[in-house]
mmCIF file with all atom_site columns, C-alpha atoms in Angstrom:
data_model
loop_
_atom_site.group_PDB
_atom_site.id
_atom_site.type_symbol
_atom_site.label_atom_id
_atom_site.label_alt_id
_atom_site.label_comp_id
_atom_site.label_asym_id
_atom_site.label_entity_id
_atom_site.label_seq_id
_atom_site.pdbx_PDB_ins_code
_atom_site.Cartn_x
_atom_site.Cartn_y
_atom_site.Cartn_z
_atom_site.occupancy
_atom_site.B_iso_or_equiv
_atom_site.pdbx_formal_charge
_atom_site.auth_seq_id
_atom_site.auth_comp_id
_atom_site.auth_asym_id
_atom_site.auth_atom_id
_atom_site.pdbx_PDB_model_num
ATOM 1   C CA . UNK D 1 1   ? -70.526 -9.058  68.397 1.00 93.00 ? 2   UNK D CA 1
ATOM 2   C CA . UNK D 1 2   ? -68.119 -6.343  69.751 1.00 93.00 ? 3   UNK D CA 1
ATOM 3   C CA . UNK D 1 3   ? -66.674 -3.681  67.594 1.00 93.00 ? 4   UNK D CA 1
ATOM 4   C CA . UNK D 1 4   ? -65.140 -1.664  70.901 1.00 91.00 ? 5   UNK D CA 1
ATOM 5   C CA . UNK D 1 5   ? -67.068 1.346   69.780 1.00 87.00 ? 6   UNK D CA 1
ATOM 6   C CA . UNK D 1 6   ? -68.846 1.342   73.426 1.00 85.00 ? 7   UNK D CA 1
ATOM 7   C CA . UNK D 1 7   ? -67.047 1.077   76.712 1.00 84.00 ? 8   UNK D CA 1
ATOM 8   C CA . UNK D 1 8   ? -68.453 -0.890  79.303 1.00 81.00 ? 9   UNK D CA 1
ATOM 9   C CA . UNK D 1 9   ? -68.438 -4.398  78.063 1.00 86.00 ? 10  UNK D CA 1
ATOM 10  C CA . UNK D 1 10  ? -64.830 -5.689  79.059 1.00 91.00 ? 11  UNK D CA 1
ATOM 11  C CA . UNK D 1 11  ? -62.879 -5.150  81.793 1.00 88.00 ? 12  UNK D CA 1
ATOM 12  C CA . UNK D 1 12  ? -60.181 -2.024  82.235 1.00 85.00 ? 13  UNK D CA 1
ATOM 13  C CA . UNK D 1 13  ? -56.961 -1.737  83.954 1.00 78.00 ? 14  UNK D CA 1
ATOM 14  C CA . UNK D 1 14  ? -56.296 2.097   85.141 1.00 71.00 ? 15  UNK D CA 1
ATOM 15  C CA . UNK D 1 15  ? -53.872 4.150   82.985 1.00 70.00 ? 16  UNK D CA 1
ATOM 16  C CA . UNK D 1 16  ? -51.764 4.101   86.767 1.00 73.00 ? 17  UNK D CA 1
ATOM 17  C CA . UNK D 1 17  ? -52.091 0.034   87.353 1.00 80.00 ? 18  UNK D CA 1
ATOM 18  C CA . UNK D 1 18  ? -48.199 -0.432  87.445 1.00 87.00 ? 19  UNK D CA 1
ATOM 19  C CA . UNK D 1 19  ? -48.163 -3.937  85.562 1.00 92.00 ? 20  UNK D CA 1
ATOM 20  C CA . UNK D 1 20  ? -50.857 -3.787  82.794 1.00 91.00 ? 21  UNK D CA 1
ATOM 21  C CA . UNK D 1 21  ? -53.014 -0.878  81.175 1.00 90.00 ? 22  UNK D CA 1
ATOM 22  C CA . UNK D 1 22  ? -56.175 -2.177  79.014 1.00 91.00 ? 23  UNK D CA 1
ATOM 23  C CA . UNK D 1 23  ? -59.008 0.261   78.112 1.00 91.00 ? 24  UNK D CA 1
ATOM 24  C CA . UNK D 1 24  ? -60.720 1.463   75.239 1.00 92.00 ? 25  UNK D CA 1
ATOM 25  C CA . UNK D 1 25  ? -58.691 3.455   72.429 1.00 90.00 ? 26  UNK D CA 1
ATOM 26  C CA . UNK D 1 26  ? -60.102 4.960   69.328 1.00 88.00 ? 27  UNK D CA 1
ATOM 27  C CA . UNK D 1 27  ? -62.902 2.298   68.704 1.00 92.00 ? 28  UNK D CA 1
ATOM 28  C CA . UNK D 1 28  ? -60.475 -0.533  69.920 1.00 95.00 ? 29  UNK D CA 1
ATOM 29  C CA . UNK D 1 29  ? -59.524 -2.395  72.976 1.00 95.00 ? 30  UNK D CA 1
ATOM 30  C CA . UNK D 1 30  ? -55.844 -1.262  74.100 1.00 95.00 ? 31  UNK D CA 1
ATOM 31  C CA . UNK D 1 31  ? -53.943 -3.706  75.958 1.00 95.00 ? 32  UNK D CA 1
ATOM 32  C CA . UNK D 1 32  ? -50.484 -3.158  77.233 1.00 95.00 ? 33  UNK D CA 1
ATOM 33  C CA . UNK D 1 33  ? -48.575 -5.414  79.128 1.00 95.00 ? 34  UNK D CA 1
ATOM 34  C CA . UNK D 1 34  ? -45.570 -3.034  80.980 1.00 94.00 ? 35  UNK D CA 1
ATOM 35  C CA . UNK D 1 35  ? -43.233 -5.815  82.407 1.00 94.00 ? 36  UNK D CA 1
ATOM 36  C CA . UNK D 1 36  ? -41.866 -8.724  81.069 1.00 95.00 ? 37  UNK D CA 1
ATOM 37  C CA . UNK D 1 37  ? -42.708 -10.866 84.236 1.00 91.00 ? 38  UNK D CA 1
ATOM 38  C CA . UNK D 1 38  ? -44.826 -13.654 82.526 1.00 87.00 ? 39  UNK D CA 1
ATOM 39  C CA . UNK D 1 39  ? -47.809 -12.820 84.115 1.00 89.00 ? 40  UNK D CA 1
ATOM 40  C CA . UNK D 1 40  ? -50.908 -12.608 82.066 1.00 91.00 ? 41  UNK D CA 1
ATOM 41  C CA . UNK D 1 41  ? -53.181 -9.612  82.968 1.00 92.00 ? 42  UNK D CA 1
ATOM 42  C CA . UNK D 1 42  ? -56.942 -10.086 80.942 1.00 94.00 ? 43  UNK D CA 1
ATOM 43  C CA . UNK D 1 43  ? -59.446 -7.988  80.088 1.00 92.00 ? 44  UNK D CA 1
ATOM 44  C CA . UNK D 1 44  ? -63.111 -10.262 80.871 1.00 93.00 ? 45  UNK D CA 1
ATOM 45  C CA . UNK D 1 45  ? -66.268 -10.268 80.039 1.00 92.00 ? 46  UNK D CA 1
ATOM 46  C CA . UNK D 1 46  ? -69.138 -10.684 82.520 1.00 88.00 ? 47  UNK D CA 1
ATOM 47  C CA . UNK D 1 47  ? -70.916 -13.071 80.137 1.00 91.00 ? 48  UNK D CA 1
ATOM 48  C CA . UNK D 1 48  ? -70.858 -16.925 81.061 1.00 92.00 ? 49  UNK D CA 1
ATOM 49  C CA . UNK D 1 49  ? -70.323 -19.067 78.449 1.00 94.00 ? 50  UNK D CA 1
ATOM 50  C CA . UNK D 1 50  ? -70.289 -22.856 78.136 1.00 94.00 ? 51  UNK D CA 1
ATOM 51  C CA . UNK D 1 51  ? -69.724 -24.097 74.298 1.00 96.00 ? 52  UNK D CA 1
ATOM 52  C CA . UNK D 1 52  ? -68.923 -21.394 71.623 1.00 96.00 ? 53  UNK D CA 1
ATOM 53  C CA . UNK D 1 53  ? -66.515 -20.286 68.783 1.00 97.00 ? 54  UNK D CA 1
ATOM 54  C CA . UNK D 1 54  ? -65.315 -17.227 69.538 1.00 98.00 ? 55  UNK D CA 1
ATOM 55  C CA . UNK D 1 55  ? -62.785 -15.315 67.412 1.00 98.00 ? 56  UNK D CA 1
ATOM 56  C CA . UNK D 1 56  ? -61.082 -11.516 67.194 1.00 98.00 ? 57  UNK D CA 1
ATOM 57  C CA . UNK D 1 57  ? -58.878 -9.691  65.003 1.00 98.00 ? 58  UNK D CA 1
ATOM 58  C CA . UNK D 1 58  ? -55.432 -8.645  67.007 1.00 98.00 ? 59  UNK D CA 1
ATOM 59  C CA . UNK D 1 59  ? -53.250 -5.974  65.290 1.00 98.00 ? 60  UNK D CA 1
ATOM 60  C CA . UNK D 1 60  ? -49.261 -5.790  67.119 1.00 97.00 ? 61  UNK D CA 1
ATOM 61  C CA . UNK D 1 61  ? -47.648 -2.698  67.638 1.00 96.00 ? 62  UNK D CA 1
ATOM 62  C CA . UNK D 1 62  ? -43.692 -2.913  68.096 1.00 97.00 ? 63  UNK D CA 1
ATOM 63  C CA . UNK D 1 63  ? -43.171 -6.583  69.049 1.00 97.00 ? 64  UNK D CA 1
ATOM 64  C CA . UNK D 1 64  ? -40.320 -9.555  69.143 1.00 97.00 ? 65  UNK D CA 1
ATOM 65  C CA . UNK D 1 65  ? -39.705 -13.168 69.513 1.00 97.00 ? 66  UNK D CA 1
ATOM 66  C CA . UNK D 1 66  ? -42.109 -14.371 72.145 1.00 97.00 ? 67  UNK D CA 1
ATOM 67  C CA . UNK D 1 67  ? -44.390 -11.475 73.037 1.00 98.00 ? 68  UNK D CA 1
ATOM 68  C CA . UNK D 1 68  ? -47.342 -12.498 73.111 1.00 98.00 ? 69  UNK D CA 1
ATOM 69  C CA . UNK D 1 69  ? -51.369 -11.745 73.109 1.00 98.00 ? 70  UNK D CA 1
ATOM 70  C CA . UNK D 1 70  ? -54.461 -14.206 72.812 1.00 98.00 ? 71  UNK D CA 1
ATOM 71  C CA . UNK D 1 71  ? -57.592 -14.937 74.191 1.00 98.00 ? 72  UNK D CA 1
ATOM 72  C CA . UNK D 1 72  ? -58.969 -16.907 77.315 1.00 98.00 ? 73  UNK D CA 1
ATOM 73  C CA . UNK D 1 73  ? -61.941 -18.808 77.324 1.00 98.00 ? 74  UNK D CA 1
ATOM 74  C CA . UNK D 1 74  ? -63.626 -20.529 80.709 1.00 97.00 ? 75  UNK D CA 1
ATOM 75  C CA . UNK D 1 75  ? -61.910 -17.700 82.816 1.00 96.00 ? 76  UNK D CA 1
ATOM 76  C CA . UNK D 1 76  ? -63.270 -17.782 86.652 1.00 95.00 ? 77  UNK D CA 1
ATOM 77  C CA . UNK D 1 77  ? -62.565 -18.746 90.112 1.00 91.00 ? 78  UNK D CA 1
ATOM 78  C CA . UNK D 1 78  ? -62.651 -16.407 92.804 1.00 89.00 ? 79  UNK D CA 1
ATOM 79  C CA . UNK D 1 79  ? -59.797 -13.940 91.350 1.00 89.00 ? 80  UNK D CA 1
ATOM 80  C CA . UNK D 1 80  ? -60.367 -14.556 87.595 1.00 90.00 ? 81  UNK D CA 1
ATOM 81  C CA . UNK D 1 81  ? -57.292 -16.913 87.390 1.00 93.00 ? 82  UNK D CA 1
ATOM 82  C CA . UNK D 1 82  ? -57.957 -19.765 85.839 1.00 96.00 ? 83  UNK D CA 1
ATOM 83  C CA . UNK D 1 83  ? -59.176 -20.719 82.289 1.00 97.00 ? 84  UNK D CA 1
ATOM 84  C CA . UNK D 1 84  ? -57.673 -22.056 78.911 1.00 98.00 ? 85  UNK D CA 1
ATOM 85  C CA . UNK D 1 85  ? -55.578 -19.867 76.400 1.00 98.00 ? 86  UNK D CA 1
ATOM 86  C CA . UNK D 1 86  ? -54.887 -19.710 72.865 1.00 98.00 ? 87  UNK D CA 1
ATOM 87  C CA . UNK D 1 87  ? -51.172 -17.199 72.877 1.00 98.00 ? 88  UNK D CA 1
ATOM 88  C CA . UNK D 1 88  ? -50.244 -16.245 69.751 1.00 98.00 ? 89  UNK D CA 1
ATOM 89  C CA . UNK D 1 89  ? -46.420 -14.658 69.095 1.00 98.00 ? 90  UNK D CA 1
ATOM 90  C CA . UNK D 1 90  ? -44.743 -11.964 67.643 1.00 98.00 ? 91  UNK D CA 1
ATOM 91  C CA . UNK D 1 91  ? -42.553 -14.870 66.190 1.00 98.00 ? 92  UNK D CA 1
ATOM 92  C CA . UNK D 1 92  ? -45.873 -16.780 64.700 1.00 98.00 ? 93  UNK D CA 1
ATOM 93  C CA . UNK D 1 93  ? -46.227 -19.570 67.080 1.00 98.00 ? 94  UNK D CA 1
ATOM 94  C CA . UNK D 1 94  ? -48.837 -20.542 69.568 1.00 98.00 ? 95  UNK D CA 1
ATOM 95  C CA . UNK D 1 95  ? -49.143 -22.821 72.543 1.00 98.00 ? 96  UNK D CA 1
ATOM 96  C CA . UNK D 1 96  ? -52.269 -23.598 74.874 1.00 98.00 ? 97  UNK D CA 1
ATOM 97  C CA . UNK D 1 97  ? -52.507 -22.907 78.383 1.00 98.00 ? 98  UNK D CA 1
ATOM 98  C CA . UNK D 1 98  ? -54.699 -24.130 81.583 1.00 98.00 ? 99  UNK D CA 1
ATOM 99  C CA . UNK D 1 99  ? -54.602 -21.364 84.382 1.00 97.00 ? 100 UNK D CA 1
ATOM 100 C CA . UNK D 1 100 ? -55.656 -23.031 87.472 1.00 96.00 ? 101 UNK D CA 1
ATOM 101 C CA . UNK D 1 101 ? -55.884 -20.806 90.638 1.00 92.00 ? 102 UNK D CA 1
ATOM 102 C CA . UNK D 1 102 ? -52.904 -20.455 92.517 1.00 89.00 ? 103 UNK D CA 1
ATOM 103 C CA . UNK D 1 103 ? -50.714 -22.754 90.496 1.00 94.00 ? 104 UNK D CA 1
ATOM 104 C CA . UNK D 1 104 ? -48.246 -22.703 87.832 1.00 95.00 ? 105 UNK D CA 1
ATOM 105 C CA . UNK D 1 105 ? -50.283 -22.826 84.536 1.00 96.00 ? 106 UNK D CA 1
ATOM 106 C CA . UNK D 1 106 ? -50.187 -26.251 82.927 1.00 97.00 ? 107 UNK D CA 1
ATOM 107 C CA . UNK D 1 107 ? -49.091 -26.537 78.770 1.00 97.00 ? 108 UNK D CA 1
ATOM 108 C CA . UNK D 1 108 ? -51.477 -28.422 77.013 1.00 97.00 ? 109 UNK D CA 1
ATOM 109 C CA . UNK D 1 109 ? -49.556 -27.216 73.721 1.00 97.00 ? 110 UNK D CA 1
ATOM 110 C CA . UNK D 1 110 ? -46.137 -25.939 73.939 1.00 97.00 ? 111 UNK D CA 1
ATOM 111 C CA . UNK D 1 111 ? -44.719 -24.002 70.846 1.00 98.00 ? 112 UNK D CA 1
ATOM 112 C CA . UNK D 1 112 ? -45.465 -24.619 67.866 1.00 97.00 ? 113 UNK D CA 1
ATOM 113 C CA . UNK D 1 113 ? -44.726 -23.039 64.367 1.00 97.00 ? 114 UNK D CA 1
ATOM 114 C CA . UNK D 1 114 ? -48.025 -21.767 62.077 1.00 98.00 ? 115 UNK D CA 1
ATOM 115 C CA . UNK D 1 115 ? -47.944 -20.417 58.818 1.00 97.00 ? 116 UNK D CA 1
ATOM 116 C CA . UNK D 1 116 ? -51.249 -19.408 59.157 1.00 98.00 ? 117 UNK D CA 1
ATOM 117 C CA . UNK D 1 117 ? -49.776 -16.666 61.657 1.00 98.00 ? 118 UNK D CA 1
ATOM 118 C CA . UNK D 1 118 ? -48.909 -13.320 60.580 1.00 98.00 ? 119 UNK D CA 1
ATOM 119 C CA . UNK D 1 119 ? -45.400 -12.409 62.205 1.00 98.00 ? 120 UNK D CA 1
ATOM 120 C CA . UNK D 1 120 ? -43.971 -9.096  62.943 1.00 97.00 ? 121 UNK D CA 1
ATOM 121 C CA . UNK D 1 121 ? -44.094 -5.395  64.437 1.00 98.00 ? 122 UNK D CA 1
ATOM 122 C CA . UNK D 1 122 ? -47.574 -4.206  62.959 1.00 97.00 ? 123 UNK D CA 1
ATOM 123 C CA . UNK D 1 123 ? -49.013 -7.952  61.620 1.00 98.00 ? 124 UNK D CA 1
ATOM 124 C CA . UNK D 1 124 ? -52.977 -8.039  62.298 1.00 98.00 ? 125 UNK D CA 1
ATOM 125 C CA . UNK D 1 125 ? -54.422 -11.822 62.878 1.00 98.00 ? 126 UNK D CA 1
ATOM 126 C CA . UNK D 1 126 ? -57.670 -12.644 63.559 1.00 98.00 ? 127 UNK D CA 1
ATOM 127 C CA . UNK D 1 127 ? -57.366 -15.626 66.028 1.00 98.00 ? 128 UNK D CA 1
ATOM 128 C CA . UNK D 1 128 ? -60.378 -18.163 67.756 1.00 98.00 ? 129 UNK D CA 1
ATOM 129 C CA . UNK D 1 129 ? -61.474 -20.416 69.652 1.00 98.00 ? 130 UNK D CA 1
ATOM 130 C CA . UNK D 1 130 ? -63.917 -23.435 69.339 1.00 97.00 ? 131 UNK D CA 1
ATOM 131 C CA . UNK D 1 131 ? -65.052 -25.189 72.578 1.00 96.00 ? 132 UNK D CA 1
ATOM 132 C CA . UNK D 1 132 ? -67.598 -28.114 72.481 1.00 95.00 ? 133 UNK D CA 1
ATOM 133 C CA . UNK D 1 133 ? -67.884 -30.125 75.444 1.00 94.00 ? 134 UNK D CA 1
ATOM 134 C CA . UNK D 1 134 ? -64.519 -31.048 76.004 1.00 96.00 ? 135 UNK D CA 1
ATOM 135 C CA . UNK D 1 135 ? -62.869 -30.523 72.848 1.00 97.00 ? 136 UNK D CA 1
ATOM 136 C CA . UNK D 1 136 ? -61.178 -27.996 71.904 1.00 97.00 ? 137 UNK D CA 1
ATOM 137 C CA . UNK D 1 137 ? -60.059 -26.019 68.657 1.00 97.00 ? 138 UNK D CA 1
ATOM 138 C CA . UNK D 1 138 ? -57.582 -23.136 68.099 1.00 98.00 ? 139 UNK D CA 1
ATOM 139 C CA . UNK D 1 139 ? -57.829 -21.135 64.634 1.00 98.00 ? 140 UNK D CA 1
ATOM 140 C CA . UNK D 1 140 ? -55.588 -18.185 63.493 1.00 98.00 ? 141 UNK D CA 1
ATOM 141 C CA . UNK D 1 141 ? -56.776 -15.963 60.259 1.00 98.00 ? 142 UNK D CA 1
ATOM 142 C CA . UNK D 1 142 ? -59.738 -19.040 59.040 1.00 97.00 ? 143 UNK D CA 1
ATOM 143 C CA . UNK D 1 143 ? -57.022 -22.190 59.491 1.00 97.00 ? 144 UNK D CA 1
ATOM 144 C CA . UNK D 1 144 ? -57.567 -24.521 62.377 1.00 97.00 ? 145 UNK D CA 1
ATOM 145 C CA . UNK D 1 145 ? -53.696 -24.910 64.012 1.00 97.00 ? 146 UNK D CA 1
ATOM 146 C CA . UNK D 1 146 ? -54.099 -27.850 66.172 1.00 95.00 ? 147 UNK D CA 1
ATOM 147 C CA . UNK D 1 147 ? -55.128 -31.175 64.060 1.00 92.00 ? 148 UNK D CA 1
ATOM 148 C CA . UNK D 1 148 ? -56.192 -32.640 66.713 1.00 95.00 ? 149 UNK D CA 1
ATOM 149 C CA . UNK D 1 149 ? -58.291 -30.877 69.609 1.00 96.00 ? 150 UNK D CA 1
ATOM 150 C CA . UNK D 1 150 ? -57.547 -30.699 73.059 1.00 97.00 ? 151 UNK D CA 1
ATOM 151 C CA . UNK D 1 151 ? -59.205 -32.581 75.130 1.00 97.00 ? 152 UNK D CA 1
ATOM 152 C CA . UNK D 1 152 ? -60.008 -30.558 78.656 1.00 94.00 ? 153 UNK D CA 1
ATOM 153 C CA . UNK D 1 153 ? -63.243 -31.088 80.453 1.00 91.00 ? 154 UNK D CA 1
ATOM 154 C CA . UNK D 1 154 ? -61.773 -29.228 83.811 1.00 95.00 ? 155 UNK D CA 1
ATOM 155 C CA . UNK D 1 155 ? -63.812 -26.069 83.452 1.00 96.00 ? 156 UNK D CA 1
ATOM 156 C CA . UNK D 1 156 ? -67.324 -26.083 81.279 1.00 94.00 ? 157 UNK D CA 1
ATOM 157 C CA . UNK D 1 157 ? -67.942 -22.733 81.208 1.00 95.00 ? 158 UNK D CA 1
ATOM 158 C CA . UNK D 1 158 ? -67.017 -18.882 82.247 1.00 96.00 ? 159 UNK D CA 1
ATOM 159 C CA . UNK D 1 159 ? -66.068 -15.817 80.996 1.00 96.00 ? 160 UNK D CA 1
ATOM 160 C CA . UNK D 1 160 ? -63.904 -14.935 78.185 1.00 97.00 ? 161 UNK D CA 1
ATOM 161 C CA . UNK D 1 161 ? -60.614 -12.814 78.503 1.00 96.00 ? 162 UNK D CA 1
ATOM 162 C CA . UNK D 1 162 ? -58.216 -11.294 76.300 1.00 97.00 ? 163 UNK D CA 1
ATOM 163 C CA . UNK D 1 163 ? -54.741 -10.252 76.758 1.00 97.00 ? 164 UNK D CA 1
ATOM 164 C CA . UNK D 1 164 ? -50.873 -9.042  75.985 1.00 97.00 ? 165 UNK D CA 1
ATOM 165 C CA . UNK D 1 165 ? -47.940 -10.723 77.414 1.00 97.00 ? 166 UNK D CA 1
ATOM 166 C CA . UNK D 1 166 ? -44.725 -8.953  77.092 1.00 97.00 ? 167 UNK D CA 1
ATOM 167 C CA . UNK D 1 167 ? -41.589 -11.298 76.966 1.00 97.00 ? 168 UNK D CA 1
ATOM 168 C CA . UNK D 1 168 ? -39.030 -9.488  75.603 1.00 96.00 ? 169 UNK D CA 1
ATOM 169 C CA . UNK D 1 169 ? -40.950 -5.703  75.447 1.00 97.00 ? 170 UNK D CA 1
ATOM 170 C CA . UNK D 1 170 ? -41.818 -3.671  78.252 1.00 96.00 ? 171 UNK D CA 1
ATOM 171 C CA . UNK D 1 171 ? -44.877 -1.830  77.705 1.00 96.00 ? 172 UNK D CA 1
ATOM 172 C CA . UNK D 1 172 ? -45.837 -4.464  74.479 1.00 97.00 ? 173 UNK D CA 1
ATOM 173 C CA . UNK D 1 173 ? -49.144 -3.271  73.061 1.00 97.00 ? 174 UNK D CA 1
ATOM 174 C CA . UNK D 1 174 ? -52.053 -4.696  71.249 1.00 98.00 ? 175 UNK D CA 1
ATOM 175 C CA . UNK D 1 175 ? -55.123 -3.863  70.004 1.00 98.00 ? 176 UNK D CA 1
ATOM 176 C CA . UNK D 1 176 ? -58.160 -6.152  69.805 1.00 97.00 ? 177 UNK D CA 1
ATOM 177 C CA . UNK D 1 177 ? -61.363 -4.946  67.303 1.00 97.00 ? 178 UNK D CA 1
ATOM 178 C CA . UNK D 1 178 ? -64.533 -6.885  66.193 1.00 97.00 ? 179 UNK D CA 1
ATOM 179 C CA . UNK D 1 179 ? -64.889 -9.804  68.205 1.00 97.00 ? 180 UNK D CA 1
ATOM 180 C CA . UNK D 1 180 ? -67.642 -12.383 67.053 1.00 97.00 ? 181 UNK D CA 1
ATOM 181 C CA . UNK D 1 181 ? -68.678 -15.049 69.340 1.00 97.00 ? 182 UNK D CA 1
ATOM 182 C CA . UNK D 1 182 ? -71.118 -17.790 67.789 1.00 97.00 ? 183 UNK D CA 1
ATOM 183 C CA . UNK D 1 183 ? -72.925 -20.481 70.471 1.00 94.00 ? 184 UNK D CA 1
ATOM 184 C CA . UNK D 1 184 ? -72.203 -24.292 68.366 1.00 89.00 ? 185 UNK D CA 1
ATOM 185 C CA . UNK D 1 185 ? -76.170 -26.057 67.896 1.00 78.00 ? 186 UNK D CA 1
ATOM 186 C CA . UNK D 1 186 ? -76.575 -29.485 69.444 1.00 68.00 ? 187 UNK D CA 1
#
């Protein structure tokens, strides 16, 4: 577990890094994403991991439409750039995302709709991710969203990332608090 009390665990982006700032604020992990550009800048982990449910609560601050924050899991390659995402928005949709180095990121999901999604300026969610072998499983606030998993078997393990993705608000910030990450038994 990871209540952001302590620095040192995920990675920061300087206060002066011109497209993203993410460091610790008042017992959370502050991530702002300054220009709507649809580039994903992620905090990471150095912990590995292959198979694990993984899940952290997310609270907006002003948001709209498609911004955007989730979490990556299987992040690596030589510049951190590729991995799977679960992007959750303002709007309460989510889609699914490979990142592969140096190429556009494939959808495995596109849009879709969730109830189970808190929407708004302000809404706290507490989204996750299950990966087992090649399956895998997206939940927001204890509801799984995708009936059926995605099946992926590209990247088996890495690190895991989280993030904010402005699309229609410069400077969109989030703030991530007590992330749990569980390994699945045999």
């Amino acid at each position: 577990t990871d209540d952001f009390a302590v620095p040192g665990s995920w990675f920061q982006y300087p206060a002066d890094f011109e497209d993203a700032t993410i460091r610790w604020d008042d017992g959370r992990l502050r991530a702002t994403d300054n220009l709507v550009d649809g580039f994903l800048w992620w905090s990471t982990t150095s912990l590995q991991v292959e198979d694990l449910y993984a899940e952290v609560s997310v609270e907006t601050d002003d948001c709209a439409g498609r911004d955007a924050y989730g979490m990556a899991i299987r992040v690596g390659g030589e510049n951190f750039d590729r991995g799977y995402t679960l992007e959750i928005t303002c709007d309460g949709q989510y889609r699914v995302r490979k990142f592969i180095s140096e190429a556009t990121p494939r959808i495995l999901m596109d849009w879709t709709a969730a109830l189970a999604i808190r929407q708004g300026s302000g809404a706290s969610n507490r989204i996750g991710i299950l990966s087992v072998g090649e399956e895998l499983h997206f939940v927001a606030n204890g509801e799984v969203l995708n009936s059926q998993p995605v099946v992926e078997d590209d990247y088996t393990d890495g690190a895991l990332g989280l993030f904010a993705s402005a699309a229609q608000t410069p400077g969109l910030t989030v703030y991530f608090d007590d992330f749990a990450l569980w390994y699945p038994s045999p």
